[in-house]
Short mmCIF file of C-alpha atoms and ligand atoms in Angstrom, two decimals:
data_model
loop_
_atom_site.label_atom_id
_atom_site.label_comp_id
_atom_site.label_asym_id
_atom_site.label_seq_id
_atom_site.Cartn_x
_atom_site.Cartn_y
_atom_site.Cartn_z
CA MET A 7 -82.54 -17.79 -33.36
CA TYR A 8 -84.64 -20.88 -33.80
CA LEU A 9 -86.27 -22.81 -36.59
CA ASP A 10 -90.00 -22.62 -36.16
CA GLN A 11 -91.17 -24.65 -39.17
CA ILE A 12 -89.86 -26.72 -42.00
CA SER A 13 -91.55 -28.28 -44.97
CA PHE A 14 -90.04 -30.54 -47.58
CA ASN A 15 -90.95 -32.20 -50.85
CA ASN A 16 -88.96 -35.15 -52.17
CA PHE A 17 -86.22 -35.09 -49.55
CA ARG A 18 -84.67 -38.59 -49.45
CA CYS A 19 -87.09 -41.11 -47.88
CA LEU A 20 -89.16 -38.51 -46.00
CA VAL A 21 -92.87 -38.40 -46.65
CA ASP A 22 -93.66 -34.83 -47.84
CA GLY A 23 -94.92 -32.64 -45.04
CA LYS A 24 -94.65 -29.68 -42.72
CA LEU A 25 -93.37 -29.75 -39.14
CA LYS A 26 -93.51 -27.22 -36.36
CA PHE A 27 -90.58 -27.45 -33.96
CA ASP A 28 -90.10 -26.83 -30.28
CA ARG A 29 -88.26 -23.62 -29.38
CA TYR A 30 -85.67 -25.65 -27.47
CA PHE A 31 -85.57 -29.41 -27.61
CA ASN A 32 -86.58 -31.65 -30.50
CA LEU A 33 -86.01 -35.38 -30.25
CA ILE A 34 -86.07 -37.26 -33.55
CA TYR A 35 -86.84 -40.76 -32.46
CA GLY A 36 -87.16 -44.11 -34.23
CA LYS A 37 -85.61 -47.43 -35.16
CA ASN A 38 -82.63 -47.68 -37.50
CA GLY A 39 -83.10 -46.87 -41.17
CA GLN A 40 -86.41 -45.02 -40.75
CA GLY A 41 -85.32 -41.51 -41.80
CA LYS A 42 -84.14 -39.79 -38.59
CA THR A 43 -80.85 -38.61 -40.10
CA SER A 44 -82.69 -37.53 -43.25
CA LEU A 45 -84.80 -35.16 -41.18
CA ILE A 46 -81.85 -33.39 -39.55
CA GLU A 47 -80.09 -33.47 -42.93
CA ALA A 48 -83.09 -31.54 -44.33
CA VAL A 49 -82.69 -28.97 -41.54
CA HIS A 50 -78.97 -28.70 -42.33
CA PHE A 51 -79.66 -28.40 -46.04
CA LEU A 52 -82.18 -25.64 -45.45
CA ALA A 53 -79.64 -23.70 -43.36
CA THR A 54 -76.53 -24.23 -45.49
CA GLY A 55 -77.59 -25.34 -48.98
CA LYS A 56 -75.43 -28.40 -48.41
CA SER A 57 -75.84 -31.93 -47.12
CA PHE A 58 -73.49 -33.22 -44.43
CA ARG A 59 -73.57 -36.70 -45.99
CA THR A 60 -72.90 -36.07 -49.66
CA LYS A 61 -71.73 -33.50 -52.18
CA LYS A 62 -74.11 -34.91 -54.81
CA VAL A 63 -77.50 -33.24 -54.69
CA LYS A 64 -78.87 -36.18 -56.72
CA GLU A 65 -78.49 -38.38 -53.64
CA ILE A 66 -80.73 -36.24 -51.46
CA ARG A 67 -83.54 -35.98 -54.00
CA LYS A 68 -86.06 -38.77 -53.57
CA TYR A 69 -85.11 -41.72 -55.78
CA ASN A 70 -85.86 -41.06 -59.47
CA LEU A 71 -87.27 -37.56 -58.91
CA ASN A 72 -85.75 -34.33 -60.29
CA ARG A 73 -87.25 -31.69 -58.05
CA LEU A 74 -86.65 -31.14 -54.35
CA ILE A 75 -87.90 -28.24 -52.23
CA VAL A 76 -87.19 -27.32 -48.62
CA PHE A 77 -88.84 -24.36 -47.03
CA GLY A 78 -88.49 -22.99 -43.50
CA LYS A 79 -89.44 -20.22 -41.17
CA TYR A 80 -87.01 -19.13 -38.47
CA ARG A 81 -87.28 -16.52 -35.77
CA HIS A 82 -84.73 -14.16 -34.27
CA LYS A 83 -84.44 -13.45 -30.56
CA ASP A 84 -86.71 -10.40 -31.00
CA LEU A 85 -89.21 -12.86 -32.56
CA SER A 86 -89.05 -11.24 -36.01
CA GLU A 87 -89.17 -13.93 -38.66
CA ASN A 88 -87.65 -14.81 -42.01
CA ILE A 89 -88.69 -17.34 -44.57
CA ILE A 90 -86.04 -19.19 -46.52
CA ALA A 91 -86.30 -21.85 -49.19
CA ILE A 92 -84.20 -23.88 -51.59
CA ASP A 93 -85.63 -25.17 -54.83
CA VAL A 94 -83.53 -27.88 -56.47
CA ASN A 95 -84.20 -28.80 -60.05
CA GLU A 96 -81.88 -31.51 -61.36
CA ASP A 97 -78.52 -30.19 -60.02
CA LYS A 98 -79.47 -26.50 -60.05
CA LYS A 99 -80.24 -24.86 -56.73
CA ASP A 100 -82.26 -21.65 -56.38
CA PHE A 101 -82.17 -19.82 -53.05
CA TYR A 102 -85.05 -17.72 -51.73
CA ILE A 103 -85.03 -15.21 -48.89
CA ASP A 104 -88.47 -13.96 -47.88
CA ARG A 105 -89.87 -15.32 -51.15
CA GLU A 106 -87.37 -13.42 -53.34
CA LYS A 107 -84.78 -15.31 -55.37
CA ASN A 108 -81.34 -14.48 -54.04
CA LYS A 109 -77.66 -15.34 -54.37
CA TYR A 110 -76.14 -18.16 -52.32
CA ILE A 111 -73.62 -15.75 -50.84
CA ASN A 112 -76.51 -13.76 -49.30
CA TYR A 113 -78.25 -16.92 -48.09
CA VAL A 114 -75.30 -18.44 -46.23
CA GLY A 115 -75.15 -17.57 -42.56
CA LEU A 116 -78.76 -16.39 -42.24
CA LEU A 117 -79.89 -19.39 -40.23
CA ASN A 118 -76.78 -20.27 -38.21
CA ILE A 119 -76.32 -23.94 -37.54
CA ILE A 120 -73.77 -26.10 -35.79
CA SER A 121 -73.89 -29.84 -36.39
CA PHE A 122 -72.39 -32.83 -34.67
CA ILE A 123 -72.50 -36.03 -36.69
CA PRO A 124 -70.45 -39.27 -36.69
CA GLU A 125 -68.69 -38.24 -39.94
CA ASP A 126 -67.17 -35.24 -38.10
CA ILE A 127 -64.37 -37.49 -36.92
CA GLU A 128 -62.95 -36.89 -40.42
CA LEU A 129 -62.09 -33.37 -39.25
CA ILE A 130 -59.27 -34.96 -37.29
CA ILE A 131 -58.36 -38.04 -39.30
CA GLY A 132 -59.26 -36.90 -42.83
CA ASN A 133 -57.25 -34.97 -45.39
CA PRO A 134 -56.51 -31.20 -45.14
CA GLY A 135 -59.19 -30.38 -47.74
CA ILE A 136 -61.89 -31.53 -45.31
CA ARG A 137 -60.58 -29.19 -42.61
CA ARG A 138 -60.22 -26.28 -45.05
CA ASN A 139 -63.81 -26.69 -46.27
CA PHE A 140 -65.06 -26.93 -42.73
CA PHE A 141 -63.25 -23.85 -41.43
CA ASN A 142 -64.11 -21.91 -44.59
CA TYR A 143 -67.79 -22.47 -43.88
CA GLU A 144 -67.48 -21.74 -40.17
CA ILE A 145 -65.53 -18.51 -40.63
CA SER A 146 -68.04 -17.46 -43.30
CA GLN A 147 -70.94 -17.99 -40.90
CA ALA A 148 -69.34 -15.54 -38.50
CA LYS A 149 -67.94 -13.17 -41.15
CA LYS A 150 -69.51 -12.65 -44.54
CA GLU A 151 -66.49 -10.85 -46.12
CA TYR A 152 -64.49 -14.02 -45.65
CA LEU A 153 -66.80 -15.98 -47.95
CA GLN A 154 -66.40 -13.26 -50.57
CA SER A 155 -62.58 -13.60 -50.28
CA ILE A 156 -62.82 -17.36 -50.76
CA VAL A 157 -65.03 -16.98 -53.84
CA ASN A 158 -62.67 -14.34 -55.31
CA PHE A 159 -59.58 -16.34 -54.49
CA GLU A 160 -60.90 -19.48 -56.19
CA LYS A 161 -61.55 -17.54 -59.39
CA ILE A 162 -58.11 -15.90 -59.28
CA LEU A 163 -56.40 -19.22 -58.60
CA LYS A 164 -58.09 -20.78 -61.63
CA VAL A 165 -56.79 -17.99 -63.90
CA ARG A 166 -53.33 -18.10 -62.34
CA ASN A 167 -53.16 -21.87 -62.91
CA LYS A 168 -54.30 -21.45 -66.51
CA LEU A 169 -51.65 -18.78 -67.19
CA ILE A 170 -48.93 -20.95 -65.66
CA LYS A 171 -50.03 -23.91 -67.75
CA GLU A 172 -50.05 -21.80 -70.92
CA LYS A 173 -46.53 -20.58 -70.04
CA LYS A 174 -47.63 -16.94 -69.87
CA THR A 175 -45.87 -16.08 -66.60
CA GLY A 176 -43.76 -13.44 -68.34
CA GLU A 177 -46.81 -11.49 -69.49
CA GLU A 178 -48.41 -8.42 -67.89
CA ILE A 179 -51.70 -10.26 -67.28
CA TYR A 180 -49.89 -12.81 -65.12
CA LYS A 181 -48.36 -10.03 -63.02
CA ILE A 182 -51.83 -8.56 -62.44
CA TYR A 183 -53.25 -11.93 -61.41
CA ASN A 184 -50.28 -12.78 -59.24
CA GLU A 185 -50.75 -9.52 -57.34
CA LYS A 186 -54.47 -10.30 -56.85
CA PHE A 187 -53.54 -13.84 -55.81
CA ILE A 188 -51.24 -12.48 -53.10
CA GLU A 189 -53.65 -9.82 -51.82
CA GLU A 190 -56.72 -12.09 -51.64
CA GLY A 191 -54.55 -14.92 -50.30
CA LEU A 192 -53.41 -12.63 -47.49
CA ASN A 193 -57.01 -11.71 -46.63
CA ILE A 194 -57.72 -15.41 -46.17
CA VAL A 195 -54.59 -16.02 -44.12
CA LEU A 196 -55.27 -13.11 -41.76
CA ASN A 197 -58.89 -14.13 -41.22
CA ARG A 198 -57.91 -17.72 -40.59
CA ARG A 199 -55.21 -16.65 -38.14
CA GLU A 200 -57.63 -14.48 -36.17
CA PHE A 201 -60.43 -17.06 -36.12
CA ILE A 202 -58.24 -20.00 -35.15
CA LYS A 203 -56.61 -18.00 -32.36
CA LYS A 204 -59.99 -17.23 -30.78
CA LEU A 205 -61.28 -20.74 -31.39
CA SER A 206 -58.22 -22.41 -29.88
CA ILE A 207 -58.64 -20.58 -26.56
CA LEU A 208 -62.33 -21.53 -26.33
CA LEU A 209 -61.60 -25.08 -27.44
CA ASN A 210 -59.18 -25.61 -24.59
CA LEU A 211 -61.55 -24.12 -22.04
CA ASN A 212 -64.49 -26.23 -23.22
CA TYR A 213 -62.46 -29.44 -23.43
CA ARG A 214 -61.20 -28.99 -19.90
CA LYS A 215 -64.63 -28.10 -18.57
CA LEU A 216 -66.49 -30.93 -20.30
CA PHE A 217 -64.01 -33.76 -20.50
CA ASP A 218 -60.67 -33.46 -18.72
CA GLU A 219 -59.56 -30.54 -16.64
CA ASN A 220 -55.94 -31.71 -16.64
CA SER A 221 -55.52 -31.66 -20.41
CA GLU A 222 -54.31 -28.99 -22.77
CA LEU A 223 -55.93 -28.84 -26.20
CA LYS A 224 -54.69 -26.58 -28.97
CA LEU A 225 -55.81 -25.89 -32.49
CA LYS A 226 -52.95 -24.71 -34.67
CA TYR A 227 -53.09 -22.96 -38.00
CA ASP A 228 -50.55 -24.66 -40.25
CA CYS A 229 -50.17 -21.90 -42.83
CA PHE A 230 -48.30 -22.31 -46.12
CA LEU A 231 -46.36 -19.15 -45.15
CA GLY A 232 -44.94 -20.87 -42.06
CA ASP A 233 -45.18 -19.07 -38.73
CA VAL A 234 -47.70 -16.25 -39.21
CA GLU A 235 -48.12 -15.32 -35.53
CA LYS A 236 -47.42 -11.69 -34.68
CA LYS A 237 -46.46 -10.81 -38.27
CA THR A 238 -47.81 -7.71 -39.99
CA ARG A 239 -49.58 -7.86 -43.34
CA GLU A 240 -46.54 -6.23 -44.97
CA GLU A 241 -44.17 -8.83 -43.53
CA LEU A 242 -46.43 -11.63 -44.71
CA LYS A 243 -46.73 -10.06 -48.14
CA GLU A 244 -42.98 -9.93 -48.48
CA LYS A 245 -42.71 -13.60 -47.52
CA PHE A 246 -45.48 -14.51 -49.97
CA GLU A 247 -43.70 -12.67 -52.81
CA ILE A 248 -40.38 -14.35 -52.03
CA LEU A 249 -42.08 -17.76 -52.03
CA CYS A 250 -43.78 -16.99 -55.36
CA ARG A 251 -40.41 -16.18 -56.90
CA ARG A 252 -38.76 -19.22 -55.37
CA LYS A 253 -41.43 -21.63 -56.62
CA SER A 254 -41.96 -20.11 -60.05
CA GLU A 255 -39.66 -22.46 -62.00
CA ARG A 256 -41.21 -25.52 -60.41
CA GLU A 257 -44.72 -24.13 -61.02
CA LYS A 258 -43.90 -23.61 -64.71
CA PHE A 259 -42.62 -27.16 -64.90
CA LEU A 260 -45.69 -28.68 -63.23
CA GLY A 261 -48.25 -26.27 -64.71
CA TYR A 262 -50.11 -25.18 -61.56
CA SER A 263 -49.82 -23.12 -58.37
CA LEU A 264 -47.71 -24.73 -55.66
CA LEU A 265 -48.38 -22.29 -52.87
CA GLY A 266 -51.26 -20.33 -51.40
CA PRO A 267 -53.96 -20.77 -48.74
CA GLN A 268 -55.39 -23.66 -50.79
CA LYS A 269 -52.46 -25.60 -49.25
CA ASP A 270 -53.17 -24.67 -45.62
CA ASP A 271 -54.00 -27.11 -42.86
CA PHE A 272 -55.18 -27.05 -39.24
CA VAL A 273 -53.81 -29.31 -36.51
CA PHE A 274 -55.39 -30.43 -33.24
CA GLU A 275 -52.84 -31.02 -30.52
CA LEU A 276 -53.80 -32.75 -27.28
CA ASN A 277 -51.15 -32.41 -24.56
CA GLY A 278 -48.54 -31.43 -27.14
CA LYS A 279 -49.24 -34.40 -29.43
CA ASN A 280 -50.97 -34.39 -32.81
CA ALA A 281 -54.45 -35.78 -32.13
CA LYS A 282 -54.63 -37.42 -35.57
CA ALA A 283 -51.71 -39.70 -34.74
CA TYR A 284 -51.95 -40.12 -30.99
CA SER A 285 -55.42 -39.51 -29.53
CA SER A 286 -57.83 -42.35 -28.72
CA GLN A 287 -61.24 -42.66 -30.40
CA GLY A 288 -62.94 -41.32 -27.26
CA GLU A 289 -60.56 -38.36 -27.10
CA LYS A 290 -61.15 -37.57 -30.77
CA LYS A 291 -64.93 -37.51 -30.25
CA SER A 292 -64.49 -35.28 -27.21
CA ILE A 293 -62.21 -32.91 -29.21
CA ILE A 294 -64.82 -32.61 -31.96
CA PHE A 295 -67.61 -32.05 -29.50
CA SER A 296 -65.59 -29.30 -27.77
CA LEU A 297 -64.90 -27.79 -31.20
CA LYS A 298 -68.61 -27.57 -31.96
CA ILE A 299 -69.40 -26.07 -28.56
CA SER A 300 -66.65 -23.48 -29.09
CA GLU A 301 -68.11 -22.54 -32.44
CA ILE A 302 -71.43 -21.96 -30.74
CA ASP A 303 -69.63 -19.61 -28.33
CA ILE A 304 -68.02 -17.75 -31.25
CA LEU A 305 -71.29 -17.34 -33.12
CA ILE A 306 -73.05 -16.05 -30.02
CA LYS A 307 -70.26 -13.51 -29.56
CA GLU A 308 -69.95 -12.40 -33.18
CA LYS A 309 -73.61 -12.48 -34.20
CA LYS A 310 -75.27 -11.89 -30.82
CA GLU A 311 -77.66 -14.74 -31.70
CA TYR A 312 -77.75 -18.39 -30.74
CA PRO A 313 -77.27 -20.84 -33.59
CA ILE A 314 -79.39 -23.97 -33.84
CA PHE A 315 -77.72 -27.30 -33.13
CA ILE A 316 -78.18 -30.72 -34.72
CA MET A 317 -76.72 -33.95 -33.45
CA ASP A 318 -77.01 -37.36 -35.06
CA ASP A 319 -77.13 -40.57 -33.07
CA ILE A 320 -76.07 -39.37 -29.64
CA ALA A 321 -75.80 -42.91 -28.24
CA SER A 322 -73.04 -43.87 -30.67
CA TYR A 323 -70.83 -41.10 -29.33
CA PHE A 324 -70.96 -41.03 -25.59
CA ASP A 325 -71.50 -43.20 -22.56
CA GLU A 326 -74.41 -42.57 -20.17
CA VAL A 327 -72.52 -40.13 -17.95
CA ARG A 328 -71.24 -37.98 -20.81
CA LYS A 329 -74.58 -38.14 -22.60
CA LYS A 330 -76.28 -36.69 -19.53
CA SER A 331 -73.75 -33.90 -19.08
CA ILE A 332 -73.96 -33.01 -22.79
CA LEU A 333 -77.74 -32.92 -22.81
CA SER A 334 -77.89 -30.80 -19.68
CA TYR A 335 -75.37 -28.44 -21.29
CA PHE A 336 -77.83 -27.71 -24.11
CA VAL A 337 -80.84 -27.54 -21.84
CA ASN A 338 -79.05 -24.93 -19.69
CA LYS A 339 -77.79 -22.91 -22.64
CA LYS A 340 -81.29 -22.66 -24.11
CA ILE A 341 -80.13 -23.51 -27.63
CA GLN A 342 -82.59 -25.04 -30.04
CA CYS A 343 -81.51 -28.67 -30.55
CA PHE A 344 -82.45 -31.43 -32.93
CA ILE A 345 -81.14 -34.75 -31.68
CA THR A 346 -81.71 -38.16 -33.27
CA SER A 347 -81.81 -41.23 -31.10
CA THR A 348 -83.11 -44.77 -31.01
CA GLU A 349 -84.00 -44.27 -27.35
CA ASP A 350 -86.16 -41.81 -25.50
CA LEU A 351 -83.90 -39.27 -23.79
CA GLY A 352 -86.49 -38.11 -21.26
CA ILE A 353 -86.02 -34.40 -21.91
CA GLU A 354 -88.85 -31.92 -22.06
CA GLY A 355 -89.63 -30.73 -25.59
CA LYS A 356 -91.13 -32.20 -28.73
CA LYS A 357 -90.75 -35.78 -29.82
CA PHE A 358 -90.96 -36.69 -33.51
CA ILE A 359 -91.37 -40.38 -34.21
CA VAL A 360 -89.98 -41.42 -37.59
CA GLU A 361 -91.28 -44.58 -39.21
CA LYS A 362 -90.57 -45.48 -42.83
CA GLY A 363 -90.07 -41.79 -43.65
CA LYS A 364 -93.33 -40.71 -42.02
CA ILE A 365 -92.93 -38.26 -39.15
CA ILE A 366 -95.43 -38.13 -36.33
CA ASN A 367 -95.25 -35.48 -33.66
CA GLU A 368 -96.28 -37.17 -30.43
N1 LIG B 4 -82.56 -40.27 -52.14
C1 LIG B 4 -83.28 -41.15 -51.43
N2 LIG B 4 -84.59 -41.37 -51.73
C2 LIG B 4 -85.34 -42.24 -51.01
N3 LIG B 4 -84.87 -42.94 -49.96
C3 LIG B 4 -83.59 -42.77 -49.61
C4 LIG B 4 -82.74 -41.86 -50.30
N4 LIG B 4 -81.52 -41.89 -49.73
C5 LIG B 4 -81.59 -42.78 -48.72
N5 LIG B 4 -82.82 -43.33 -48.63
C6 LIG B 4 -83.31 -44.33 -47.65
O1 LIG B 4 -83.65 -43.64 -46.46
C7 LIG B 4 -83.68 -44.58 -45.41
C8 LIG B 4 -83.48 -43.87 -44.08
O2 LIG B 4 -82.15 -43.39 -43.94
P1 LIG B 4 -81.67 -42.51 -42.68
O3 LIG B 4 -80.19 -42.57 -42.72
O4 LIG B 4 -82.32 -41.19 -42.66
O5 LIG B 4 -82.24 -43.37 -41.45
P2 LIG B 4 -81.96 -43.31 -39.88
O6 LIG B 4 -83.29 -43.44 -39.22
O7 LIG B 4 -81.14 -42.13 -39.52
O8 LIG B 4 -81.14 -44.63 -39.67
P3 LIG B 4 -79.96 -45.02 -38.60
O9 LIG B 4 -80.56 -44.92 -37.24
O10 LIG B 4 -79.69 -46.43 -39.01
O11 LIG B 4 -78.82 -44.09 -38.85
C9 LIG B 4 -82.67 -45.64 -45.78
O12 LIG B 4 -83.34 -46.89 -45.75
C10 LIG B 4 -82.25 -45.29 -47.18
O13 LIG B 4 -82.25 -46.42 -48.03
#
């Protein structure tokens, strides 16, 4: 798929307007602080309903304005098109698919996007919550039912926590919610296990191909249930129930749930060593880049469509040699790219010059 057009009103510093993109390569070019990142952030926001820079929607609305609208038209490989839009009023977001108001859960994953931005390094060095959020979104893009499980689980967890806090763990209602907690928790665990297994194989292949053929890169699922490899759902359920019983006194004492997939983590291991603790800056960037490429591979396989790709500030990531090999990777794969840069990259496509928020297509 590819994004054919976008229009925006009141998005950060951008001057309101409509842009028509190249099917393949779009260079967003300009000096620092002109609005390049804001433009790819608008593309990301249109696709996901989220910014990659902030959780606060207030920060992406133009200073002192309450309303923000992004609107886009994307095409599938058979050239059929869809129109999507997000209308933000204060902090409330309304999602539109083909001009009809729709639920967020139906909107997510329509326009598939993979991004590569400097903040992604947090996926290795940041806290587990960052990795959980990231993989939750990525698995949801490939598999809609997973997002539904996450939404259900969060509601169930809230009730379970409330019942523990109110010391109602002896009541029938707690038993019902605990059972739901285990079942939905297991759905999440099994999906994560399957996704990470596939991703880890691709990650290693891509890392070796792009960066170092003598290395071994693994992504491990650090599940709260311990080793979940090769275990059946029944075996995992039994383990989950035992853990619930074992932790119940401590949970009552503290007043919240101490176990569940909300405690999971994911670990990158380069040559048998945890990348967070041992890998160099360059290696970390290469791991993240390989991760993003592997996600593209997964989306192509699962959805039979190419996602779009955005990359912020390519020069800050890679030296000349790597930059060239990365750019030629995208050119060969025929993926629609949006890349910001302070220098001209000399690749065929469209060039958008950004100056004080104004975008000119050269
Ligand atoms: N909500 C907002 N409303 C209006 N302007 C904003 C808003 N948020 C940020 N800005 C301004 O937008 C400008 C452009 O920021 P942006 O990060 O998009 O630039 P950039 O071209 O990517 O810069 P760099 O190359 O330095 O990363 C900044 O000067 C910033 O002050």
